[in-house]
XYZ file of C-alpha atoms in Angstrom:
454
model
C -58.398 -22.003 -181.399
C -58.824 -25.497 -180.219
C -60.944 -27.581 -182.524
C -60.127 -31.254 -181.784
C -60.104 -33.644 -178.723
C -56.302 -33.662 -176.893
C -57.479 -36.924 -174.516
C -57.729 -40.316 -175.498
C -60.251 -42.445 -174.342
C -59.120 -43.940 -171.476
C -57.979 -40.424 -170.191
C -61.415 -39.236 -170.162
C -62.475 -42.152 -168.743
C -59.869 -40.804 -166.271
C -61.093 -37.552 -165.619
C -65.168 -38.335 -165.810
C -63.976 -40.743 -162.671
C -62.102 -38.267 -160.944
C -64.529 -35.622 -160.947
C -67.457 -38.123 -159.589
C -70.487 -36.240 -160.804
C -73.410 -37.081 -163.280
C -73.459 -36.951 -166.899
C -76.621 -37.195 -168.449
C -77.065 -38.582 -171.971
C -79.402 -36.937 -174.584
C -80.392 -36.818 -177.890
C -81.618 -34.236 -180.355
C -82.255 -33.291 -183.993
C -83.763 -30.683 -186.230
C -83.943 -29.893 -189.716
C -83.387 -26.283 -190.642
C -81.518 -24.616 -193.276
C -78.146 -23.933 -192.371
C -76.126 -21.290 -194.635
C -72.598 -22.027 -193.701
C -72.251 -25.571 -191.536
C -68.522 -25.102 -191.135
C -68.680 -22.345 -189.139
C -71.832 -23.390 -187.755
C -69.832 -26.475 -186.370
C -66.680 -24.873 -185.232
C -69.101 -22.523 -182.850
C -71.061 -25.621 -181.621
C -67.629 -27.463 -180.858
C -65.973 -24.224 -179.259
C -69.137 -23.535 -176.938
C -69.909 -27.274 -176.158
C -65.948 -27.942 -175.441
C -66.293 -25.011 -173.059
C -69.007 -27.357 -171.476
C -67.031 -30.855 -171.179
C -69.965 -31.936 -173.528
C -69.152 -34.675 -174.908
C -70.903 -37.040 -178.157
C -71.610 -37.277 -181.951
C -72.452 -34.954 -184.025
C -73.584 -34.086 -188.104
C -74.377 -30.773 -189.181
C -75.242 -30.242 -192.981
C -77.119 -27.022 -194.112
C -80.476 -29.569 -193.891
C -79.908 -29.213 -190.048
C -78.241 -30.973 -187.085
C -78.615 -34.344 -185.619
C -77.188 -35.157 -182.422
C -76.045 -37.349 -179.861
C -74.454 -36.101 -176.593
C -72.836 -36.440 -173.057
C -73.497 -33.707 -170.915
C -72.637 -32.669 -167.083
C -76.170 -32.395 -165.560
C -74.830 -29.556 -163.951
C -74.049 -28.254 -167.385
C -77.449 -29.153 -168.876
C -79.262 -26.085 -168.604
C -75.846 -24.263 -170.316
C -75.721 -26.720 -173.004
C -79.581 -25.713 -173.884
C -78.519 -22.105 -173.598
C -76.118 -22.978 -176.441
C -78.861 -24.815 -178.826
C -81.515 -22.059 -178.255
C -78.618 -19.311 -179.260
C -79.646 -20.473 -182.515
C -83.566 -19.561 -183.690
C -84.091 -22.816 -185.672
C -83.308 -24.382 -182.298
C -85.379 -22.394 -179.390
C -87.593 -24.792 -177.680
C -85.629 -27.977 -179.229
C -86.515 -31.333 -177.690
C -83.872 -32.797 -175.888
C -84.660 -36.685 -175.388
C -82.679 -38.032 -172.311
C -82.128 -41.236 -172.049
C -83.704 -43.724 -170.155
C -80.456 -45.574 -168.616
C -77.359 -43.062 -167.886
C -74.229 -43.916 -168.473
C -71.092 -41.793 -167.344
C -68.946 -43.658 -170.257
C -71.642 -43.563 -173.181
C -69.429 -40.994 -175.096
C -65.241 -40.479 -174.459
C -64.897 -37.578 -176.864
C -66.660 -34.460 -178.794
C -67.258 -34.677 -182.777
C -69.090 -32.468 -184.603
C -68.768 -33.562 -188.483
C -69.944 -31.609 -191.480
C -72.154 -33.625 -193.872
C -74.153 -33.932 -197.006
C -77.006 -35.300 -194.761
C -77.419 -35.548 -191.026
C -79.062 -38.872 -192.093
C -78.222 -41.006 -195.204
C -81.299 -41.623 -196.755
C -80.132 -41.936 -200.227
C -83.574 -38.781 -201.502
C -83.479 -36.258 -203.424
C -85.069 -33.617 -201.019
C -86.041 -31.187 -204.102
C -88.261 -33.667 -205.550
C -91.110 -33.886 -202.757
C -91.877 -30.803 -199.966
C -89.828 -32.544 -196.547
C -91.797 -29.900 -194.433
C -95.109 -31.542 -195.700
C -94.818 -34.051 -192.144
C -96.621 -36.621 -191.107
C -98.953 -36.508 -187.837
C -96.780 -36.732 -184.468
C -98.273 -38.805 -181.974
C -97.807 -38.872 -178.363
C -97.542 -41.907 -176.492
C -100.825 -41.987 -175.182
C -101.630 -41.647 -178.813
C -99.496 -44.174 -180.368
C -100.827 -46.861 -177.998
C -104.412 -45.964 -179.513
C -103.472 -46.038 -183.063
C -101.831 -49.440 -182.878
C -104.865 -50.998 -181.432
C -107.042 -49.655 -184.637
C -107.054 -52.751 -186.833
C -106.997 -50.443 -190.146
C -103.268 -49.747 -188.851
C -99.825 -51.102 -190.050
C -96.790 -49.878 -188.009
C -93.272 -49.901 -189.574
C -89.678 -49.789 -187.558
C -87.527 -48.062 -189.799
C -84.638 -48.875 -187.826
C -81.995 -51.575 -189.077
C -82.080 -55.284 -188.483
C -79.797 -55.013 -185.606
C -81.963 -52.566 -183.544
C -85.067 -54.333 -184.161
C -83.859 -57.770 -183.156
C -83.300 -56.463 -179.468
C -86.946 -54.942 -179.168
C -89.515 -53.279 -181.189
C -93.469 -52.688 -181.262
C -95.419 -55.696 -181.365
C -97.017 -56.101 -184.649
C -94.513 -53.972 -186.415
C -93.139 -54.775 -190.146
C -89.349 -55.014 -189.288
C -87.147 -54.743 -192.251
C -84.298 -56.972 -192.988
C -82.469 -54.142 -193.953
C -78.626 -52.967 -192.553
C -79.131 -48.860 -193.751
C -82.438 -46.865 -193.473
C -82.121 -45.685 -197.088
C -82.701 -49.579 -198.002
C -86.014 -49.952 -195.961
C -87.579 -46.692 -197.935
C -88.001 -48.230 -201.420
C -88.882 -51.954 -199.808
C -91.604 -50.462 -197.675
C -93.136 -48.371 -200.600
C -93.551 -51.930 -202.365
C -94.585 -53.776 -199.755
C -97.610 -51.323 -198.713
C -98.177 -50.105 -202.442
C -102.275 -51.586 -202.120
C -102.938 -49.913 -198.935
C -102.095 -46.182 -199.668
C -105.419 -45.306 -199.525
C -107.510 -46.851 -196.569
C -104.744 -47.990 -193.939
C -102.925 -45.724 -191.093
C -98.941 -45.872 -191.851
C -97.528 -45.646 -188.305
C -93.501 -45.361 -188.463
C -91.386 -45.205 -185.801
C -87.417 -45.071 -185.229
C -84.681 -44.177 -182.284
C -85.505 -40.879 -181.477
C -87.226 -39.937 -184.372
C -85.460 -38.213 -187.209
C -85.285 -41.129 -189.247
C -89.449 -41.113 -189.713
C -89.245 -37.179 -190.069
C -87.949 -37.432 -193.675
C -89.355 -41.017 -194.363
C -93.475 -39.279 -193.336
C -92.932 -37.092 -195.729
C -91.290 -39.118 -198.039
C -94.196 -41.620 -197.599
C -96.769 -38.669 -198.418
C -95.092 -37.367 -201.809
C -95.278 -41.177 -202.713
C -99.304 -41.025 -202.248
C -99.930 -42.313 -198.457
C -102.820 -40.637 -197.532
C -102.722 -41.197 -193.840
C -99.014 -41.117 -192.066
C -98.244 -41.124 -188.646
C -94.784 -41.165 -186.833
C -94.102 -41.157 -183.206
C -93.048 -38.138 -181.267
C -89.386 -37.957 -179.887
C -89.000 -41.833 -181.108
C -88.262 -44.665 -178.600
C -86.521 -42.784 -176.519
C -89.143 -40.172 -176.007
C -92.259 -42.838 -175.593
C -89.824 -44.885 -173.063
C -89.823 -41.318 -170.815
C -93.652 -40.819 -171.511
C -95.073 -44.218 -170.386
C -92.870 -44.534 -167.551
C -94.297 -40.602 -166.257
C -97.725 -41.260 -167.389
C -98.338 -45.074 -166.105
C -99.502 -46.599 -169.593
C -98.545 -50.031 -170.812
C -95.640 -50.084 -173.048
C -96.058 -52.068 -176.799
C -92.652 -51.534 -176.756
C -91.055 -55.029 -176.112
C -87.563 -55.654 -175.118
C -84.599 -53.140 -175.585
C -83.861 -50.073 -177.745
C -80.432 -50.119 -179.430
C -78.286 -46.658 -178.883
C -75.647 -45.688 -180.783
C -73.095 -45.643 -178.327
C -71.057 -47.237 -175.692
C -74.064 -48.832 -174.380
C -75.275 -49.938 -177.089
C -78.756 -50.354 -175.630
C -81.346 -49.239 -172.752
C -84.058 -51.782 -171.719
C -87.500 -50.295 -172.418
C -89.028 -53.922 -170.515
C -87.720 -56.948 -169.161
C -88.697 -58.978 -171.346
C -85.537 -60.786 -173.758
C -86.518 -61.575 -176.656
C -83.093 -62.236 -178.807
C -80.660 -64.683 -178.526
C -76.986 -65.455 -178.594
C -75.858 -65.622 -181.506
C -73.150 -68.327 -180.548
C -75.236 -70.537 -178.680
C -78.596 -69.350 -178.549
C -79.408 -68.601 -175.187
C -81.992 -65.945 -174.251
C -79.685 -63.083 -174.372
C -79.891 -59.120 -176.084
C -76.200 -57.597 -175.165
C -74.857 -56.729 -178.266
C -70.334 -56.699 -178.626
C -68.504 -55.517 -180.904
C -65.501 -58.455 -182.261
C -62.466 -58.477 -180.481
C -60.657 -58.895 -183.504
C -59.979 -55.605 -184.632
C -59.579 -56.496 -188.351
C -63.693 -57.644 -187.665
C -65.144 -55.775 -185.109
C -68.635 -56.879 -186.352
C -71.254 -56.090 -184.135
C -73.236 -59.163 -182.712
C -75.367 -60.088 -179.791
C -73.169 -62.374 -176.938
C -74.178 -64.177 -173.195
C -71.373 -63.911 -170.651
C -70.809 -67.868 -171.464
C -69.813 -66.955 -175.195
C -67.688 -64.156 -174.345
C -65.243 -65.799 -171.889
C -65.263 -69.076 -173.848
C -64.155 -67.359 -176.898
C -62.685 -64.405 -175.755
C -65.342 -61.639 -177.302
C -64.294 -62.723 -180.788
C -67.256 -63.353 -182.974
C -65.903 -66.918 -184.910
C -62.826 -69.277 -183.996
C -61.140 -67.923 -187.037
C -60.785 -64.094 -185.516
C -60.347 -66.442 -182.140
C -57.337 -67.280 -183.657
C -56.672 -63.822 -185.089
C -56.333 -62.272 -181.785
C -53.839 -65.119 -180.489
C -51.141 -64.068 -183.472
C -48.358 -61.687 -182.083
C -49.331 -57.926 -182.540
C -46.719 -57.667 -185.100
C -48.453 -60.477 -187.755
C -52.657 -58.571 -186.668
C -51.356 -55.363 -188.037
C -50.005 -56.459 -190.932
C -53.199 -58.937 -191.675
C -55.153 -55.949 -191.167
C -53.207 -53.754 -193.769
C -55.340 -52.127 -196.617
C -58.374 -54.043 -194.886
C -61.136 -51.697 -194.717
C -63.098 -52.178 -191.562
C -64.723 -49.072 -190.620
C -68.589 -50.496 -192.752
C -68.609 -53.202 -189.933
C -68.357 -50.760 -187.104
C -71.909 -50.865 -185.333
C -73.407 -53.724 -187.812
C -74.073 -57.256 -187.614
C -73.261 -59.220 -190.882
C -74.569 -61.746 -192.122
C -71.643 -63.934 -190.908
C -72.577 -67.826 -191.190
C -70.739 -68.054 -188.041
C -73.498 -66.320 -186.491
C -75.845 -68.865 -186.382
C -78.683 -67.822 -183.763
C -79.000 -64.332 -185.776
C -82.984 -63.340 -186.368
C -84.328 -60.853 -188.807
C -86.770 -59.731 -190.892
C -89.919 -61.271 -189.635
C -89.685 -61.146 -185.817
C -91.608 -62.860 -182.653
C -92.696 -60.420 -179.452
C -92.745 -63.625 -177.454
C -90.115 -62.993 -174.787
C -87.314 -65.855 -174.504
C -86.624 -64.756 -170.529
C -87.030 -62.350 -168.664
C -84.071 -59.893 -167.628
C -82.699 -59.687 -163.937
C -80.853 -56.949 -162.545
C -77.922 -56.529 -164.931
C -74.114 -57.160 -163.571
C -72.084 -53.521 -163.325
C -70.350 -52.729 -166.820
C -66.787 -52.939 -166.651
C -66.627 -49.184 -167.192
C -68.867 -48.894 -164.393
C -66.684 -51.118 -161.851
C -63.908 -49.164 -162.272
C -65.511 -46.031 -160.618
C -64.853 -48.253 -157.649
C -61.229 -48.307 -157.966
C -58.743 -45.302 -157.048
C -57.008 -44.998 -160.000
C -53.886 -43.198 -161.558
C -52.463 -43.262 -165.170
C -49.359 -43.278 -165.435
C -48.401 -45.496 -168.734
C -49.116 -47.142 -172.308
C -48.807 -50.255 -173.217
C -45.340 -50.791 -175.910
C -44.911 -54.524 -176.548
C -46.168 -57.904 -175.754
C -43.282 -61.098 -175.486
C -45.956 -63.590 -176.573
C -43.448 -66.446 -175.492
C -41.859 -64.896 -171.969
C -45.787 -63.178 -171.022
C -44.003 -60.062 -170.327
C -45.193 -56.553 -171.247
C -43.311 -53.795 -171.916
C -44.884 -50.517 -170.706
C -43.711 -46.990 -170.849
C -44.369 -44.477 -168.053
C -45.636 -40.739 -168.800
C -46.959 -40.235 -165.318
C -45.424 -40.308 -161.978
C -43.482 -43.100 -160.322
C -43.945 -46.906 -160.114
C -42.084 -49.381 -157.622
C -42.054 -52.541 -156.177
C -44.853 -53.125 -153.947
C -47.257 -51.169 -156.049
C -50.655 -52.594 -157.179
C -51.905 -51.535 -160.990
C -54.754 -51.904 -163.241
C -53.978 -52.660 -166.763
C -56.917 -52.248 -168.991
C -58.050 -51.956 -172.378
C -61.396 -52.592 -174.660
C -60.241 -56.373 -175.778
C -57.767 -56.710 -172.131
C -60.514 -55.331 -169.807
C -59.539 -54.715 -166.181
C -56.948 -57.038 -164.443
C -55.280 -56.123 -161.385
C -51.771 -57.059 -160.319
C -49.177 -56.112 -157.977
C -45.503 -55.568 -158.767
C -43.084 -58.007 -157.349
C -40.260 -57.931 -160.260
C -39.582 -55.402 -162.845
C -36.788 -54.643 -165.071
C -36.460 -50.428 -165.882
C -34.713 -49.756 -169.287
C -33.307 -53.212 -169.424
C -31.790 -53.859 -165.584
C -33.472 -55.062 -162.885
C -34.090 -52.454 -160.720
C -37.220 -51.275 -157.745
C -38.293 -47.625 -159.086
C -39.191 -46.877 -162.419
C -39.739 -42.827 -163.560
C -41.466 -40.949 -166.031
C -40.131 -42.000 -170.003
C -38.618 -45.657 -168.068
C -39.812 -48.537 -169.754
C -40.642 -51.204 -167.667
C -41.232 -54.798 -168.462
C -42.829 -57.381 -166.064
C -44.195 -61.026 -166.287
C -47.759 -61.287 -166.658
C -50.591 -63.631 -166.878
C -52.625 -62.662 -170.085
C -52.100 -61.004 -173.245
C -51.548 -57.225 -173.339
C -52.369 -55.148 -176.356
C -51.315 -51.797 -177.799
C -54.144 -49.815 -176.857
C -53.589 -50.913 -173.001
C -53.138 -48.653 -170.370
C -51.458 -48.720 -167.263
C -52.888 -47.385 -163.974
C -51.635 -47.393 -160.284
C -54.005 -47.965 -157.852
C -54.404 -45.665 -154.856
C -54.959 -46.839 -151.393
């Protein structure tokens, strides 16, 4: 019984191309009481696998919270699946506003204490006892009632990208932080104000409303399906969006623009910009926001010192990295001094530009190409630029164009005019040859070799 992924990344990136057809992105949560999550998640990963469903996913016996690649051929399976379950029958399923092919490369389903770390005790207060859901036709209305305060509950990352205008935006990096700070702030206005929360796609307000209740708020409000769902609902029903700028998603996107309107910056050089990178550096990997200037001009590293990090040989990164833990700064912006256009906390809605049509994702160009794997990356001559690949696919000769890519490498094309195959110079190379050629940029481990097909 098959309960893990087999493919790496760039193998499913592989596949998703060959088979040319739609994936649709979604999202989707509910709280239930689950009596034995294990098994409850080896089903879901055996049914979903079945599927080539692909995503993130926490199940805990509070419920299930969810975010997911799907076939849209498959979509109506994949529901079949969730409404198997009784907790589940008539679940929202929030699709996302921008699709994305590439936004997840492999299926987890986890087992947790929590599907969301919010740091309650959940027997101390009644988590059923909800605030009121409201529409978006609805949520526009309440925010124009001057006896209302909205609240993001998202993190200082997501909020700097877009949020409601008017909305308290908490300087905070985990939504169990924001809880306790909010209760403070608002203490005086439990009894006469509206509290209006909202989040992603919505779970985070469905235990904070009640939270917010047991703690005295007489009038709580949180909005239906999130972001993501009011994004779909303005859009169908014609109404103005309050929304201003993007909404961050947890995956390879990283973000789907609810307006045009750009209201971040750089965080290098403070242009009008709201495309959030993750550190080239893998020791860092911070998460920061990054204009197409920045990025070539220092390589997608977030400071000169990881700059410098990534120009070491392979060899000397690893063993900087060793007993580094970096897995806290996957997904977050610190509060790096190197990052010094960063905003948060108290945030303007006046846009900075406006967007135009964004350039094609690198994922995105390569759909383009006509592509075959057929190798790994081994070793990098930092002095000689020559790589050292080894083949696990099919044939490669002189003549031949490839595609080398990687996260940090990104797509370059070249075509073969010299190689050496296990240490002689020779015109054909195999399956389990390694083959070194000259090259003009750095290759990394996590490279991969593909031939290009004419």
């Amino acid at each position: 019984m098959q309960l893990y992924n087999t493919l790496s990344a760039e193998e499913r990136k592989e596949l998703i191309d060959q088979a040319g057809k739609q994936r649709l992105t979604l999202s989707f949560y509910q709280y239930a009481h689950i009596e034995d999550p294990k098994k409850f998640r080896d089903d879901l990963f055996l049914a979903w696998n079945e599927l080539d469903a692909l995503g993130r996913t926490y199940v805990a016996k509070e419920g299930i919270n969810a975010q997911m690649s799907v076939p849209a051929e498959n979509f109506e399976a994949f529901r079949e699946t969730l409404e198997a379950y009784d907790f589940m029958r008539g679940i929202r399923l929030n699709v996302a506003v921008e699709q994305d092919d590439h936004s997840f490369l492999k299926l987890t389903v986890k087992v947790r204490h929590k599907i969301v770390a919010d740091g309650l005790n959940d027997e101390t207060f009644d988590v059923t006892n909800k605030g009121v859901h409201l529409n978006a036709k609805a949520f526009n209305e309440i925010l124009d009632d001057p006896n209302t305060i909205v609240v993001d509950f998202r993190n200082h990352y997501e909020s700097e990208v877009g949020h409601f205008k008017g909305a308290i935006t908490p300087d905070v990096e985990t939504f169990r932080e924001s809880l306790p700070i909010i209760n403070d702030q608002l203490k005086d206005f439990k009894e006469d104000k509206n509290l209006v929360m909202y989040c992603t796609g919505g779970i985070r307000c469905e235990k904070a409303s009640a939270y917010f209740k047991h703690q005295g708020f007489k009038n709580v409000y949180q909005l239906e399906g999130g972001i993501i769902n009011y994004a779909k609902q303005i859009k169908e029903e014609g109404l103005e969006s309050k929304f201003i700028g993007k909404n961050f998603v947890f995956d390879h996107r990283l973000g789907e623009r609810i307006t045009d309107d750009i209201i971040a910056q750089c965080h290098q050089c403070g242009k009008p910009c709201d495309t959030h990178t993750n550190c080239a550096n893998d020791s860092c990997h911070l998460l920061f926001i990054q204009c197409d200037e920045c990025a070539e001009m220092m390589e997608h590293c977030c400071s000169t010192e990881c700059l410098e990090t990534t120009h070491l040989p392979l060899e000397e990164q690893v063993r900087l990295r060793r007993g580094i833990q970096v897995g806290n700064k996957i997904f977050r912006k610190g509060k790096s001094e190197a990052l010094k256009f960063k905003k948060s906390g108290q945030l303007s809605t006046t846009p900075l530009a406006k967007a135009t049509e964004e350039k094609p994702r690198t994922l995105r160009q390569k759909l383009k190409i006509k592509k075959t794997l057929i190798g790994k990356a081994e070793h990098f001559f930092v002095k000689a630029n020559v790589a050292q690949f080894i083949l696990t696919n099919g044939e490669l000769k002189i003549g031949d164009k490839i595609l080398i890519s990687g996260p940090t490498t990104g797509n370059q094309e070249l075509e073969i005019t010299q190689m050496r195959v296990n240490g002689s110079e020779k015109d054909i190379a195999n399956s389990n040859d390694k083959v070194t050629f000259n090259v003009p940029f750095r290759v990394r481990l996590s490279d991969k070799l593909f031939k290009i097909n004419n």
